[in-house]
Amino acid sequence: MPEANFLIEEWNETHPRWNEFVACLETTAPEQAPFVFEGYYRAYPSYLYIALQSNEVVGFIRFAVQPIGPEAKCPPLYRNGVLLTEAKIHAFAVREDARGQGIGTALQRQTIRKAKELGCYQVASYSSYGRDANYHIKLGLGFGAQPEVHGDNEQGVYFILPLQSEGA
């Protein structure tokens, strides 16, 4: 496999090039902007990884560390008295001209590494139907898939990757 021709960096709102991320978000995946900027997602610690190629923002992934349960209007889930958390991916995209080079997979892997480091029980992600490249990456990394229909009749897939297990 050829050497990667991109870098992945962790950014936040104070990064001097933040506006470049916003521009990439608005052109590549504008429907995901509410998941980056609206208040609910600020209630939990969040992380943003940026993919740079030739010093340009070509992709990103943002996730929050949240308790498992409340987002689905259920009580928090505990195991042996410990609150279980998940790294919930809220935004993920790679510019069309940069796809097929392993950038999306590298962003997902970075999220998995960070989630393990943070002690998350799982990585979770929802994607509406028709995002085959995203599905390909997630399934290739070992995520399980559960199709579902949201209340507005939007069909999609909920992906879960367990990170902690005591085995069977």
PDB file of C-alpha atoms in Angstrom:
ATOM      1  CA  MET A   1       0.000   0.000   0.000  1.00  0.00           C
ATOM      2  CA  PRO A   2       1.445   3.426  -0.895  1.00  0.00           C
ATOM      3  CA  GLU A   3       2.424   5.811   1.867  1.00  0.00           C
ATOM      4  CA  ALA A   4      -0.392   8.107   2.979  1.00  0.00           C
ATOM      5  CA  ASN A   5      -0.297  11.557   1.375  1.00  0.00           C
ATOM      6  CA  PHE A   6      -2.396  13.222   4.038  1.00  0.00           C
ATOM      7  CA  LEU A   7      -2.172  14.224   7.677  1.00  0.00           C
ATOM      8  CA  ILE A   8      -4.730  14.012  10.450  1.00  0.00           C
ATOM      9  CA  GLU A   9      -4.772  16.726  13.102  1.00  0.00           C
ATOM     10  CA  GLU A  10      -6.991  17.430  16.091  1.00  0.00           C
ATOM     11  CA  TRP A  11      -8.585  20.888  15.914  1.00  0.00           C
ATOM     12  CA  ASN A  12     -11.098  22.885  17.937  1.00  0.00           C
ATOM     13  CA  GLU A  13     -12.909  26.203  17.578  1.00  0.00           C
ATOM     14  CA  THR A  14      -9.790  28.137  18.609  1.00  0.00           C
ATOM     15  CA  HIS A  15      -7.631  26.704  15.827  1.00  0.00           C
ATOM     16  CA  PRO A  16      -6.369  29.532  13.582  1.00  0.00           C
ATOM     17  CA  ARG A  17      -7.632  27.690  10.481  1.00  0.00           C
ATOM     18  CA  TRP A  18     -11.092  26.885  11.915  1.00  0.00           C
ATOM     19  CA  ASN A  19     -12.813  28.738   9.052  1.00  0.00           C
ATOM     20  CA  GLU A  20     -11.249  26.315   6.575  1.00  0.00           C
ATOM     21  CA  PHE A  21     -12.963  23.433   8.365  1.00  0.00           C
ATOM     22  CA  VAL A  22     -16.268  25.342   8.315  1.00  0.00           C
ATOM     23  CA  ALA A  23     -15.883  25.954   4.563  1.00  0.00           C
ATOM     24  CA  CYS A  24     -15.201  22.241   3.952  1.00  0.00           C
ATOM     25  CA  LEU A  25     -18.232  21.302   6.062  1.00  0.00           C
ATOM     26  CA  GLU A  26     -20.481  23.751   4.229  1.00  0.00           C
ATOM     27  CA  THR A  27     -19.411  22.557   0.766  1.00  0.00           C
ATOM     28  CA  THR A  28     -18.976  18.830   1.419  1.00  0.00           C
ATOM     29  CA  ALA A  29     -21.732  18.020   3.922  1.00  0.00           C
ATOM     30  CA  PRO A  30     -23.910  21.069   4.708  1.00  0.00           C
ATOM     31  CA  GLU A  31     -26.656  18.841   6.148  1.00  0.00           C
ATOM     32  CA  GLN A  32     -24.254  17.935   8.961  1.00  0.00           C
ATOM     33  CA  ALA A  33     -23.689  21.537  10.118  1.00  0.00           C
ATOM     34  CA  PRO A  34     -26.398  21.353  12.831  1.00  0.00           C
ATOM     35  CA  PHE A  35     -24.563  18.386  14.343  1.00  0.00           C
ATOM     36  CA  VAL A  36     -21.446  20.511  14.676  1.00  0.00           C
ATOM     37  CA  PHE A  37     -22.848  23.857  15.795  1.00  0.00           C
ATOM     38  CA  GLU A  38     -26.133  23.305  17.668  1.00  0.00           C
ATOM     39  CA  GLY A  39     -26.290  23.301  21.461  1.00  0.00           C
ATOM     40  CA  TYR A  40     -27.136  19.686  22.288  1.00  0.00           C
ATOM     41  CA  TYR A  41     -23.763  18.458  21.149  1.00  0.00           C
ATOM     42  CA  ARG A  42     -21.962  21.041  23.258  1.00  0.00           C
ATOM     43  CA  ALA A  43     -23.287  19.366  26.428  1.00  0.00           C
ATOM     44  CA  TYR A  44     -20.570  16.695  26.142  1.00  0.00           C
ATOM     45  CA  PRO A  45     -16.836  16.747  25.406  1.00  0.00           C
ATOM     46  CA  SER A  46     -16.324  16.655  21.655  1.00  0.00           C
ATOM     47  CA  TYR A  47     -13.365  16.018  19.410  1.00  0.00           C
ATOM     48  CA  LEU A  48     -12.671  17.075  15.837  1.00  0.00           C
ATOM     49  CA  TYR A  49     -10.117  15.492  13.544  1.00  0.00           C
ATOM     50  CA  ILE A  50      -9.202  17.171  10.281  1.00  0.00           C
ATOM     51  CA  ALA A  51      -7.626  15.497   7.252  1.00  0.00           C
ATOM     52  CA  LEU A  52      -5.164  17.719   5.399  1.00  0.00           C
ATOM     53  CA  GLN A  53      -3.835  17.001   1.942  1.00  0.00           C
ATOM     54  CA  SER A  54      -1.394  19.444   0.343  1.00  0.00           C
ATOM     55  CA  ASN A  55      -2.164  21.601   3.400  1.00  0.00           C
ATOM     56  CA  GLU A  56      -5.890  21.826   2.448  1.00  0.00           C
ATOM     57  CA  VAL A  57      -8.795  20.562   4.549  1.00  0.00           C
ATOM     58  CA  VAL A  58     -10.177  17.565   2.654  1.00  0.00           C
ATOM     59  CA  GLY A  59     -12.111  15.738   5.365  1.00  0.00           C
ATOM     60  CA  PHE A  60     -13.205  15.682   8.970  1.00  0.00           C
ATOM     61  CA  ILE A  61     -14.841  13.668  11.702  1.00  0.00           C
ATOM     62  CA  ARG A  62     -16.431  15.037  14.852  1.00  0.00           C
ATOM     63  CA  PHE A  63     -17.652  12.986  17.776  1.00  0.00           C
ATOM     64  CA  ALA A  64     -18.851  13.583  21.311  1.00  0.00           C
ATOM     65  CA  VAL A  65     -18.360  11.384  24.349  1.00  0.00           C
ATOM     66  CA  GLN A  66     -21.836  10.877  25.775  1.00  0.00           C
ATOM     67  CA  PRO A  67     -23.607   8.456  28.090  1.00  0.00           C
ATOM     68  CA  ILE A  68     -25.308   5.550  26.363  1.00  0.00           C
ATOM     69  CA  GLY A  69     -29.102   5.843  26.623  1.00  0.00           C
ATOM     70  CA  PRO A  70     -30.265   9.464  27.004  1.00  0.00           C
ATOM     71  CA  GLU A  71     -30.011  10.313  23.296  1.00  0.00           C
ATOM     72  CA  ALA A  72     -32.597   7.561  22.672  1.00  0.00           C
ATOM     73  CA  LYS A  73     -34.750   8.931  25.524  1.00  0.00           C
ATOM     74  CA  CYS A  74     -33.719   6.043  27.779  1.00  0.00           C
ATOM     75  CA  PRO A  75     -32.017   6.076  31.171  1.00  0.00           C
ATOM     76  CA  PRO A  76     -28.219   5.982  31.168  1.00  0.00           C
ATOM     77  CA  LEU A  77     -26.766   2.502  30.880  1.00  0.00           C
ATOM     78  CA  TYR A  78     -24.485   1.207  33.640  1.00  0.00           C
ATOM     79  CA  ARG A  79     -22.314  -1.879  33.882  1.00  0.00           C
ATOM     80  CA  ASN A  80     -21.115  -2.979  37.321  1.00  0.00           C
ATOM     81  CA  GLY A  81     -22.053   0.452  38.636  1.00  0.00           C
ATOM     82  CA  VAL A  82     -20.036   2.322  35.988  1.00  0.00           C
ATOM     83  CA  LEU A  83     -21.725   4.698  33.550  1.00  0.00           C
ATOM     84  CA  LEU A  84     -21.147   3.505  29.985  1.00  0.00           C
ATOM     85  CA  THR A  85     -20.177   6.123  27.410  1.00  0.00           C
ATOM     86  CA  GLU A  86     -19.908   6.094  23.667  1.00  0.00           C
ATOM     87  CA  ALA A  87     -18.015   8.097  21.111  1.00  0.00           C
ATOM     88  CA  LYS A  88     -20.979   9.248  19.006  1.00  0.00           C
ATOM     89  CA  ILE A  89     -19.911  10.403  15.561  1.00  0.00           C
ATOM     90  CA  HIS A  90     -21.950  13.478  14.651  1.00  0.00           C
ATOM     91  CA  ALA A  91     -20.228  14.621  11.473  1.00  0.00           C
ATOM     92  CA  PHE A  92     -18.038  12.814   8.967  1.00  0.00           C
ATOM     93  CA  ALA A  93     -17.171  13.632   5.383  1.00  0.00           C
ATOM     94  CA  VAL A  94     -14.354  13.575   2.853  1.00  0.00           C
ATOM     95  CA  ARG A  95     -14.325  15.898  -0.134  1.00  0.00           C
ATOM     96  CA  GLU A  96     -15.329  14.041  -3.280  1.00  0.00           C
ATOM     97  CA  ASP A  97     -11.999  14.782  -5.017  1.00  0.00           C
ATOM     98  CA  ALA A  98     -10.097  13.226  -2.084  1.00  0.00           C
ATOM     99  CA  ARG A  99     -12.091  10.005  -1.732  1.00  0.00           C
ATOM    100  CA  GLY A 100     -10.689   6.527  -2.360  1.00  0.00           C
ATOM    101  CA  GLN A 101      -7.319   7.309  -0.752  1.00  0.00           C
ATOM    102  CA  GLY A 102      -7.934   5.938   2.743  1.00  0.00           C
ATOM    103  CA  ILE A 103      -8.698   9.317   4.312  1.00  0.00           C
ATOM    104  CA  GLY A 104     -12.151   8.344   5.594  1.00  0.00           C
ATOM    105  CA  THR A 105     -10.837   5.087   7.019  1.00  0.00           C
ATOM    106  CA  ALA A 106      -7.966   6.921   8.731  1.00  0.00           C
ATOM    107  CA  LEU A 107     -10.412   9.423  10.287  1.00  0.00           C
ATOM    108  CA  GLN A 108     -12.593   6.575  11.571  1.00  0.00           C
ATOM    109  CA  ARG A 109      -9.552   4.727  12.954  1.00  0.00           C
ATOM    110  CA  GLN A 110      -8.385   7.873  14.750  1.00  0.00           C
ATOM    111  CA  THR A 111     -11.835   8.139  16.346  1.00  0.00           C
ATOM    112  CA  ILE A 112     -11.665   4.511  17.467  1.00  0.00           C
ATOM    113  CA  ARG A 113      -8.192   5.038  18.980  1.00  0.00           C
ATOM    114  CA  LYS A 114      -9.280   8.169  20.844  1.00  0.00           C
ATOM    115  CA  ALA A 115     -12.502   6.515  22.054  1.00  0.00           C
ATOM    116  CA  LYS A 116     -10.486   3.615  23.502  1.00  0.00           C
ATOM    117  CA  GLU A 117      -8.090   6.080  25.139  1.00  0.00           C
ATOM    118  CA  LEU A 118     -11.080   7.892  26.698  1.00  0.00           C
ATOM    119  CA  GLY A 119     -12.522   4.636  28.066  1.00  0.00           C
ATOM    120  CA  CYS A 120     -15.630   4.602  25.867  1.00  0.00           C
ATOM    121  CA  TYR A 121     -17.593   1.383  25.743  1.00  0.00           C
ATOM    122  CA  GLN A 122     -18.425   1.771  22.041  1.00  0.00           C
ATOM    123  CA  VAL A 123     -18.317   3.980  18.960  1.00  0.00           C
ATOM    124  CA  ALA A 124     -21.741   4.805  17.508  1.00  0.00           C
ATOM    125  CA  SER A 125     -22.808   6.484  14.293  1.00  0.00           C
ATOM    126  CA  TYR A 126     -26.014   7.016  12.334  1.00  0.00           C
ATOM    127  CA  SER A 127     -26.118   7.449   8.588  1.00  0.00           C
ATOM    128  CA  SER A 128     -29.056   7.956   6.290  1.00  0.00           C
ATOM    129  CA  TYR A 129     -29.528   5.469   3.448  1.00  0.00           C
ATOM    130  CA  GLY A 130     -27.522   5.872   0.261  1.00  0.00           C
ATOM    131  CA  ARG A 131     -24.113   6.629   1.794  1.00  0.00           C
ATOM    132  CA  ASP A 132     -22.406   3.549   0.414  1.00  0.00           C
ATOM    133  CA  ALA A 133     -18.825   4.796   0.846  1.00  0.00           C
ATOM    134  CA  ASN A 134     -19.499   5.454   4.547  1.00  0.00           C
ATOM    135  CA  TYR A 135     -21.111   2.027   4.905  1.00  0.00           C
ATOM    136  CA  HIS A 136     -18.124   0.389   3.213  1.00  0.00           C
ATOM    137  CA  ILE A 137     -15.688   2.021   5.655  1.00  0.00           C
ATOM    138  CA  LYS A 138     -17.733   1.239   8.774  1.00  0.00           C
ATOM    139  CA  LEU A 139     -18.440  -2.379   7.861  1.00  0.00           C
ATOM    140  CA  GLY A 140     -14.790  -2.884   6.892  1.00  0.00           C
ATOM    141  CA  LEU A 141     -13.734  -1.682  10.353  1.00  0.00           C
ATOM    142  CA  GLY A 142     -16.051  -4.173  12.071  1.00  0.00           C
ATOM    143  CA  PHE A 143     -19.045  -2.007  12.961  1.00  0.00           C
ATOM    144  CA  GLY A 144     -22.357  -3.797  13.340  1.00  0.00           C
ATOM    145  CA  ALA A 145     -25.299  -2.375  11.385  1.00  0.00           C
ATOM    146  CA  GLN A 146     -28.936  -1.943  12.426  1.00  0.00           C
ATOM    147  CA  PRO A 147     -31.322  -0.418   9.853  1.00  0.00           C
ATOM    148  CA  GLU A 148     -33.942   1.863  11.363  1.00  0.00           C
ATOM    149  CA  VAL A 149     -36.593   4.376  10.424  1.00  0.00           C
ATOM    150  CA  HIS A 150     -36.744   7.691  12.274  1.00  0.00           C
ATOM    151  CA  GLY A 151     -40.067   9.300  13.206  1.00  0.00           C
ATOM    152  CA  ASP A 152     -39.945  11.430  10.051  1.00  0.00           C
ATOM    153  CA  ASN A 153     -39.785   8.242   7.916  1.00  0.00           C
ATOM    154  CA  GLU A 154     -36.087   8.773   7.216  1.00  0.00           C
ATOM    155  CA  GLN A 155     -34.460   5.425   6.596  1.00  0.00           C
ATOM    156  CA  GLY A 156     -30.939   4.923   7.829  1.00  0.00           C
ATOM    157  CA  VAL A 157     -28.473   2.664   9.542  1.00  0.00           C
ATOM    158  CA  TYR A 158     -27.211   2.858  13.103  1.00  0.00           C
ATOM    159  CA  PHE A 159     -23.642   1.567  13.366  1.00  0.00           C
ATOM    160  CA  ILE A 160     -22.062   0.303  16.605  1.00  0.00           C
ATOM    161  CA  LEU A 161     -18.487  -0.819  17.235  1.00  0.00           C
ATOM    162  CA  PRO A 162     -17.968  -2.364  20.700  1.00  0.00           C
ATOM    163  CA  LEU A 163     -14.640  -1.402  22.249  1.00  0.00           C
ATOM    164  CA  GLN A 164     -14.817  -3.186  25.608  1.00  0.00           C
ATOM    165  CA  SER A 165     -15.762  -6.762  26.221  1.00  0.00           C
ATOM    166  CA  GLU A 166     -14.994  -9.452  28.742  1.00  0.00           C
ATOM    167  CA  GLY A 167     -15.610 -12.108  26.110  1.00  0.00           C
ATOM    168  CA  ALA A 168     -18.118 -14.911  26.079  1.00  0.00           C
TER     169      ALA A 168
END
